[in-house]
Coordinates of C-alpha atoms and ligand atoms in Angstrom, one line a residue:
M118 CA 51.1 61.0 10.4
K119 CA 48.6 63.2 8.8
I120 CA 44.9 62.4 9.2
S121 CA 42.1 64.2 7.5
V122 CA 38.5 64.1 8.8
I123 CA 35.9 64.9 6.2
G124 CA 32.7 66.3 7.7
A125 CA 33.0 68.7 10.7
G126 CA 29.7 67.9 12.2
N127 CA 29.1 65.9 15.3
V128 CA 31.0 62.8 14.4
G129 CA 33.8 64.5 12.5
A130 CA 34.5 67.2 15.0
T131 CA 34.4 64.8 17.9
C132 CA 36.8 62.5 16.0
A133 CA 39.2 65.3 15.4
H134 CA 39.0 66.3 19.0
I135 CA 39.8 62.8 20.3
L136 CA 42.6 62.5 17.7
A137 CA 44.2 65.7 18.9
S138 CA 44.0 64.6 22.5
K139 CA 45.6 61.3 21.7
G140 CA 48.5 63.0 20.0
F141 CA 49.7 60.3 17.7
A142 CA 49.0 62.4 14.6
Q143 CA 51.2 65.4 13.8
E144 CA 48.4 67.0 11.8
V145 CA 44.6 66.7 11.6
V146 CA 42.8 68.4 8.8
L147 CA 39.0 69.0 9.3
V148 CA 37.0 69.6 6.1
D149 CA 33.3 70.5 5.6
I150 CA 31.3 72.3 2.9
L151 CA 29.8 74.7 5.5
E152 CA 31.8 77.9 5.4
G153 CA 33.7 78.7 8.6
I154 CA 32.6 75.6 10.5
P155 CA 35.8 73.5 10.1
Q156 CA 38.0 76.6 10.4
G157 CA 36.2 77.7 13.6
K158 CA 36.1 74.2 15.2
G159 CA 39.6 73.5 14.1
L160 CA 41.0 76.7 15.6
D161 CA 39.0 76.2 18.8
M162 CA 40.5 72.7 19.2
W163 CA 44.0 74.0 18.4
E164 CA 43.6 76.6 21.1
A165 CA 42.8 73.8 23.6
A166 CA 46.2 72.1 22.7
P167 CA 48.3 74.1 25.2
V168 CA 46.0 73.0 28.0
A169 CA 45.5 69.5 26.8
G170 CA 49.3 69.1 26.3
S171 CA 49.0 68.0 22.7
D172 CA 51.1 69.2 19.7
T173 CA 48.7 67.8 17.1
R174 CA 48.2 70.7 14.6
I175 CA 44.6 71.1 13.6
V176 CA 43.6 72.9 10.5
G177 CA 40.0 73.5 9.2
S178 CA 39.2 74.0 5.5
N179 CA 36.4 74.1 3.0
G180 CA 38.7 72.7 0.3
Y181 CA 40.8 69.6 -0.2
G182 CA 44.2 71.2 -0.9
E183 CA 45.1 71.0 2.8
T184 CA 44.3 67.3 2.9
A185 CA 47.0 66.4 0.3
K186 CA 49.2 63.5 1.1
S187 CA 47.1 62.4 4.1
D188 CA 48.0 59.0 5.5
I189 CA 44.5 58.3 6.8
I190 CA 41.2 59.9 5.8
V191 CA 38.1 59.5 7.9
I192 CA 34.9 60.1 6.0
T193 CA 32.0 61.3 8.2
A194 CA 30.3 63.6 5.7
G195 CA 26.6 63.0 5.2
L196 CA 23.2 63.2 6.7
A197 CA 22.5 61.7 10.1
R198 CA 19.3 59.9 11.1
K199 CA 16.3 61.5 12.8
P200 CA 13.6 59.6 14.8
G201 CA 11.7 57.2 12.6
M202 CA 14.5 56.8 10.1
T203 CA 16.5 53.7 9.3
R204 CA 20.1 54.0 8.2
E205 CA 19.0 52.8 4.8
D206 CA 16.8 55.9 4.5
L207 CA 20.0 57.9 4.1
L208 CA 21.1 55.9 1.1
A209 CA 20.4 58.2 -1.9
K210 CA 21.7 61.4 -0.4
N211 CA 24.7 60.0 1.4
T212 CA 25.8 58.1 -1.7
E213 CA 26.1 61.4 -3.5
I214 CA 28.0 63.0 -0.7
V215 CA 30.4 60.0 -0.2
K216 CA 31.0 59.9 -3.9
D217 CA 31.9 63.6 -4.0
V218 CA 34.1 63.4 -0.9
T219 CA 35.9 60.3 -2.1
Q220 CA 36.6 61.7 -5.5
N221 CA 38.2 64.8 -3.9
V222 CA 40.3 63.0 -1.3
A223 CA 41.5 60.3 -3.6
K224 CA 42.8 62.9 -6.1
V225 CA 45.2 64.5 -3.6
S226 CA 45.9 61.6 -1.3
P227 CA 46.3 58.6 -3.7
N228 CA 48.1 56.5 -1.0
A229 CA 45.8 57.1 1.9
I230 CA 43.8 54.7 3.9
L231 CA 40.0 55.5 3.9
I232 CA 37.9 54.8 7.0
V233 CA 34.2 55.3 6.4
I234 CA 31.7 56.2 9.0
S235 CA 28.8 57.6 6.9
N236 CA 25.6 55.5 6.9
P237 CA 24.3 53.1 5.7
L238 CA 27.8 52.1 6.6
D239 CA 28.5 48.9 4.7
T240 CA 27.2 50.4 1.4
M241 CA 28.9 53.8 1.9
T242 CA 32.2 51.9 2.3
Y243 CA 31.5 50.1 -0.9
V244 CA 30.9 53.5 -2.6
A245 CA 34.2 54.8 -1.3
L246 CA 36.0 51.6 -2.6
K247 CA 34.5 51.9 -6.1
V248 CA 34.9 55.7 -6.5
S249 CA 38.5 55.7 -5.1
G250 CA 39.7 52.7 -7.1
F251 CA 42.0 52.0 -4.1
N252 CA 42.8 48.4 -3.1
H253 CA 40.2 47.0 -0.7
N254 CA 42.7 46.6 2.1
K255 CA 42.9 50.4 2.2
V256 CA 39.1 51.1 2.4
F257 CA 37.1 49.9 5.3
G258 CA 34.3 51.0 7.6
M259 CA 33.8 51.8 11.3
A260 CA 30.8 50.0 12.8
G261 CA 31.8 46.8 14.6
I262 CA 33.8 48.5 17.3
L263 CA 30.9 50.8 18.0
D264 CA 28.3 48.0 18.1
T265 CA 30.7 45.9 20.2
A266 CA 31.3 48.8 22.6
R267 CA 27.5 49.2 23.0
Y268 CA 27.2 45.5 23.7
R269 CA 30.1 45.5 26.2
S270 CA 28.8 48.6 28.0
F271 CA 25.3 47.0 28.5
I272 CA 26.9 43.8 29.8
A273 CA 29.1 45.8 32.2
L274 CA 26.0 47.7 33.4
E275 CA 24.0 44.4 33.9
L276 CA 26.8 42.7 35.9
N277 CA 28.2 45.8 37.6
V278 CA 31.8 45.0 36.3
S279 CA 34.4 47.1 34.6
V280 CA 33.8 47.6 30.9
E281 CA 37.4 46.7 30.4
D282 CA 36.9 43.1 31.4
V283 CA 34.1 42.4 29.0
A284 CA 35.6 40.9 25.9
A285 CA 33.2 40.5 23.0
V286 CA 32.7 40.8 19.2
V287 CA 29.7 42.0 17.2
L288 CA 29.8 41.0 13.5
G289 CA 27.8 41.5 10.4
G290 CA 26.2 44.6 8.9
H291 CA 25.7 47.8 10.8
G292 CA 22.0 47.6 11.1
D293 CA 19.2 45.6 12.6
T294 CA 20.7 42.3 11.3
M295 CA 24.0 42.8 13.1
V296 CA 25.3 39.6 14.8
P297 CA 26.4 39.9 18.5
M298 CA 28.3 36.7 19.6
P299 CA 27.3 35.7 23.1
R300 CA 29.1 32.4 22.7
L301 CA 32.4 34.2 22.4
T302 CA 31.7 36.8 25.0
T303 CA 33.7 36.6 28.3
V304 CA 33.9 38.6 31.5
G305 CA 37.4 38.4 32.9
G306 CA 37.7 35.0 31.1
V307 CA 34.4 33.7 32.4
P308 CA 31.9 32.9 29.6
L309 CA 28.9 35.3 29.6
T310 CA 26.6 32.3 29.2
D311 CA 27.7 31.1 32.7
L312 CA 26.9 34.4 34.2
L313 CA 23.5 35.4 32.7
P314 CA 20.4 33.5 31.8
K315 CA 19.4 33.3 28.2
E316 CA 16.6 35.9 28.4
R317 CA 18.9 38.6 29.8
I318 CA 21.5 37.9 27.1
D319 CA 18.7 38.1 24.5
A320 CA 17.6 41.4 25.9
I321 CA 21.1 42.8 25.8
V322 CA 21.6 41.6 22.2
D323 CA 18.3 43.3 21.3
R324 CA 19.3 46.6 22.9
T325 CA 22.6 46.4 21.1
R326 CA 20.9 46.0 17.7
K327 CA 18.7 49.0 18.5
G328 CA 21.6 51.0 20.1
G329 CA 21.7 53.6 17.4
I330 CA 18.0 54.4 17.3
E331 CA 17.9 54.5 21.1
I332 CA 20.3 57.5 20.9
V333 CA 18.5 59.1 17.9
N334 CA 15.2 58.9 19.9
F335 CA 16.8 60.8 22.8
L336 CA 18.6 63.4 20.6
K337 CA 15.7 63.9 18.1
T338 CA 17.9 66.1 15.9
G339 CA 20.7 63.7 14.9
S340 CA 22.5 60.5 15.8
A341 CA 25.2 59.2 18.1
Y342 CA 28.7 60.7 17.9
Y343 CA 30.8 60.2 21.0
A344 CA 31.0 56.4 20.7
P345 CA 31.3 56.4 16.9
A346 CA 34.1 58.9 17.0
A347 CA 36.0 57.1 19.7
A348 CA 35.7 53.8 17.7
A349 CA 37.1 55.5 14.6
V350 CA 40.0 56.9 16.5
Q351 CA 40.8 53.4 17.8
M352 CA 41.0 52.2 14.1
C353 CA 43.2 55.2 13.2
E354 CA 45.5 54.4 16.1
S355 CA 46.0 50.8 15.1
V356 CA 46.9 51.9 11.6
A357 CA 49.0 54.8 12.6
L358 CA 51.0 52.9 15.1
D359 CA 51.0 49.7 13.2
K360 CA 49.6 48.0 16.3
K361 CA 47.9 45.1 14.4
R362 CA 45.0 45.2 16.8
V363 CA 42.2 42.7 15.9
L364 CA 39.0 44.8 15.8
P365 CA 35.6 44.2 14.2
C366 CA 35.5 46.4 11.0
A367 CA 33.5 46.5 7.8
C368 CA 35.9 44.7 5.4
W369 CA 35.6 43.7 1.8
L370 CA 35.2 40.0 1.7
T371 CA 37.0 38.0 -0.9
G372 CA 35.8 34.5 0.0
Q373 CA 36.2 34.6 3.8
Y374 CA 33.1 33.2 5.5
G375 CA 32.1 31.8 2.2
L376 CA 31.2 35.3 1.0
K377 CA 32.7 37.7 -1.5
D378 CA 32.2 41.1 -3.1
L379 CA 30.5 42.8 -0.2
Y380 CA 31.5 44.7 3.0
M381 CA 30.7 43.1 6.2
G382 CA 31.7 43.4 9.9
V383 CA 34.4 40.8 10.6
P384 CA 37.4 40.6 12.9
A385 CA 40.3 42.3 11.1
M386 CA 43.9 42.9 11.9
L387 CA 44.6 46.6 11.4
G388 CA 48.2 47.8 10.7
K389 CA 50.0 50.3 8.6
N390 CA 48.7 48.6 5.4
G391 CA 45.1 48.9 6.6
V392 CA 43.2 45.6 6.8
E393 CA 46.2 43.2 6.9
K394 CA 44.1 40.1 7.6
V395 CA 40.5 39.0 8.1
L396 CA 40.2 36.4 10.9
E397 CA 37.6 33.7 10.5
I398 CA 35.4 32.3 13.2
K399 CA 33.9 28.8 13.0
F400 CA 30.2 29.5 13.3
T401 CA 27.5 27.4 14.9
D402 CA 24.5 26.8 12.5
D403 CA 22.5 29.5 14.2
E404 CA 25.3 32.0 14.0
K405 CA 25.9 31.1 10.4
A406 CA 22.2 31.7 9.6
S407 CA 22.3 35.2 11.3
F408 CA 25.4 36.1 9.4
T409 CA 23.9 35.0 6.1
K410 CA 20.8 37.0 6.8
S411 CA 22.9 40.1 7.5
A412 CA 24.8 39.6 4.3
E413 CA 21.6 39.4 2.3
A414 CA 20.4 42.7 3.9
I415 CA 23.7 44.4 2.9
R416 CA 23.6 43.1 -0.6
K417 CA 20.1 44.5 -1.0
T418 CA 21.2 48.0 0.1
M419 CA 24.3 47.7 -2.1
S420 CA 22.2 46.9 -5.1
E421 CA 20.1 50.0 -4.5
A422 CA 23.1 52.3 -4.4
K423 CA 23.7 54.3 -7.6
V424 CA 27.5 54.0 -7.4
T425 CA 28.4 55.0 -11.0
Ligands
APR747 N1 31.5 67.5 1.7 C1 31.9 67.8 3.0 N2 31.1 67.8 4.1 C2 29.8 67.5 3.9 C3 29.3 67.3 2.6 C4 30.2 67.2 1.5 N3 29.8 67.0 0.3 N4 27.9 67.1 2.7 C5 27.6 67.2 4.0 N5 28.8 67.5 4.7 C6 28.9 67.8 6.2 C7 27.8 68.6 6.7 O1 27.9 70.0 6.4 C8 27.9 68.4 8.2 O2 28.7 69.3 8.9 O3 28.8 66.6 6.9 C9 28.5 67.0 8.3 C10 27.7 65.9 9.0 O4 27.6 66.3 10.3 P1 26.2 66.0 11.2 O5 25.1 66.5 10.4 O6 26.5 66.6 12.5 O7 26.1 64.4 11.2 P2 27.0 63.4 12.1 O8 26.2 63.1 13.3 O9 28.4 63.9 12.2 O10 26.9 62.1 11.2 C11 27.6 62.0 10.0 O11 28.1 59.6 10.3 O12 27.3 58.2 11.9 C12 27.1 58.6 10.6 O13 24.8 58.3 10.2 C13 25.8 59.3 10.4 O14 25.8 59.5 8.0 C14 26.0 60.2 9.3 C15 27.5 60.6 9.4

């Protein structure tokens, strides 16, 4: 299993580090345009391997030769948000970067699975799909696991329970219109709606929607990276080990949920072939309306991206 991570900034380097500590990849290649950065970070991580007890070989490079024949490529290259910015503000610049990266990786790893993290996520995943020409089951985006992890962690905090026992899903686009699903959230099998009043659930849903900007406002110089990287590694693991985990991912819809030709966060079974199945939820009218609104927001951003 060879995994390349493009972008050796906060998300990329953290992702490579977690991948190395997990040990399921034989090789991790870290690529960036900044000279010396991927080499230095890669070497530093490799030097941690004897202490961490991992044999994952980490290589850093400014070129794509070393990424050849990757099984999975994680795309994190691009600008991150600063306070006052929406993810959509990154559109023009990150479209150029994701195009460039995708062209390069697709040339030398024509059979790879592409996992996109760059924002605005749903549209950047679309850019990677179009530019690579890969089948849509092999190109998908990381957002839902992150948004769900934020939601789960806030619920665990509120109820003072283990995060492990909060089962939940957040759907839709990776932005203000994301769709957390309280009706389907359980704590050790007990419905969340039996444990918290509506106004507390609404407050948690709101904090989840604004989870990214909450971190940006603290950091000031960039956006979140520990949780995004951990989420991407969970996707890599399900593919690499063919675990067939069902995780919320940005998937290309082909009629599911009555929608097609866009990326949206939906529950997906991830295995060695990438997205092997999209699972459909029977929505209530309110959930359906929120999901539709989110789809409209994604289509708007997609239509503004200069893909060709
Ligand atoms: N090719 C390779 N690497 C590139 C390119 C390119 N064409 N353009 C930029 N990069 C690299 C930068 O040099 C930088 O090291 O991408 C890296 C981005 O790292 P950070 O600035 O630390 O940003 P990060 O926090 O990692 O976020 C990256 O993920 O979550 C999203 O919104 C976030 O779009 C952003 C992306």
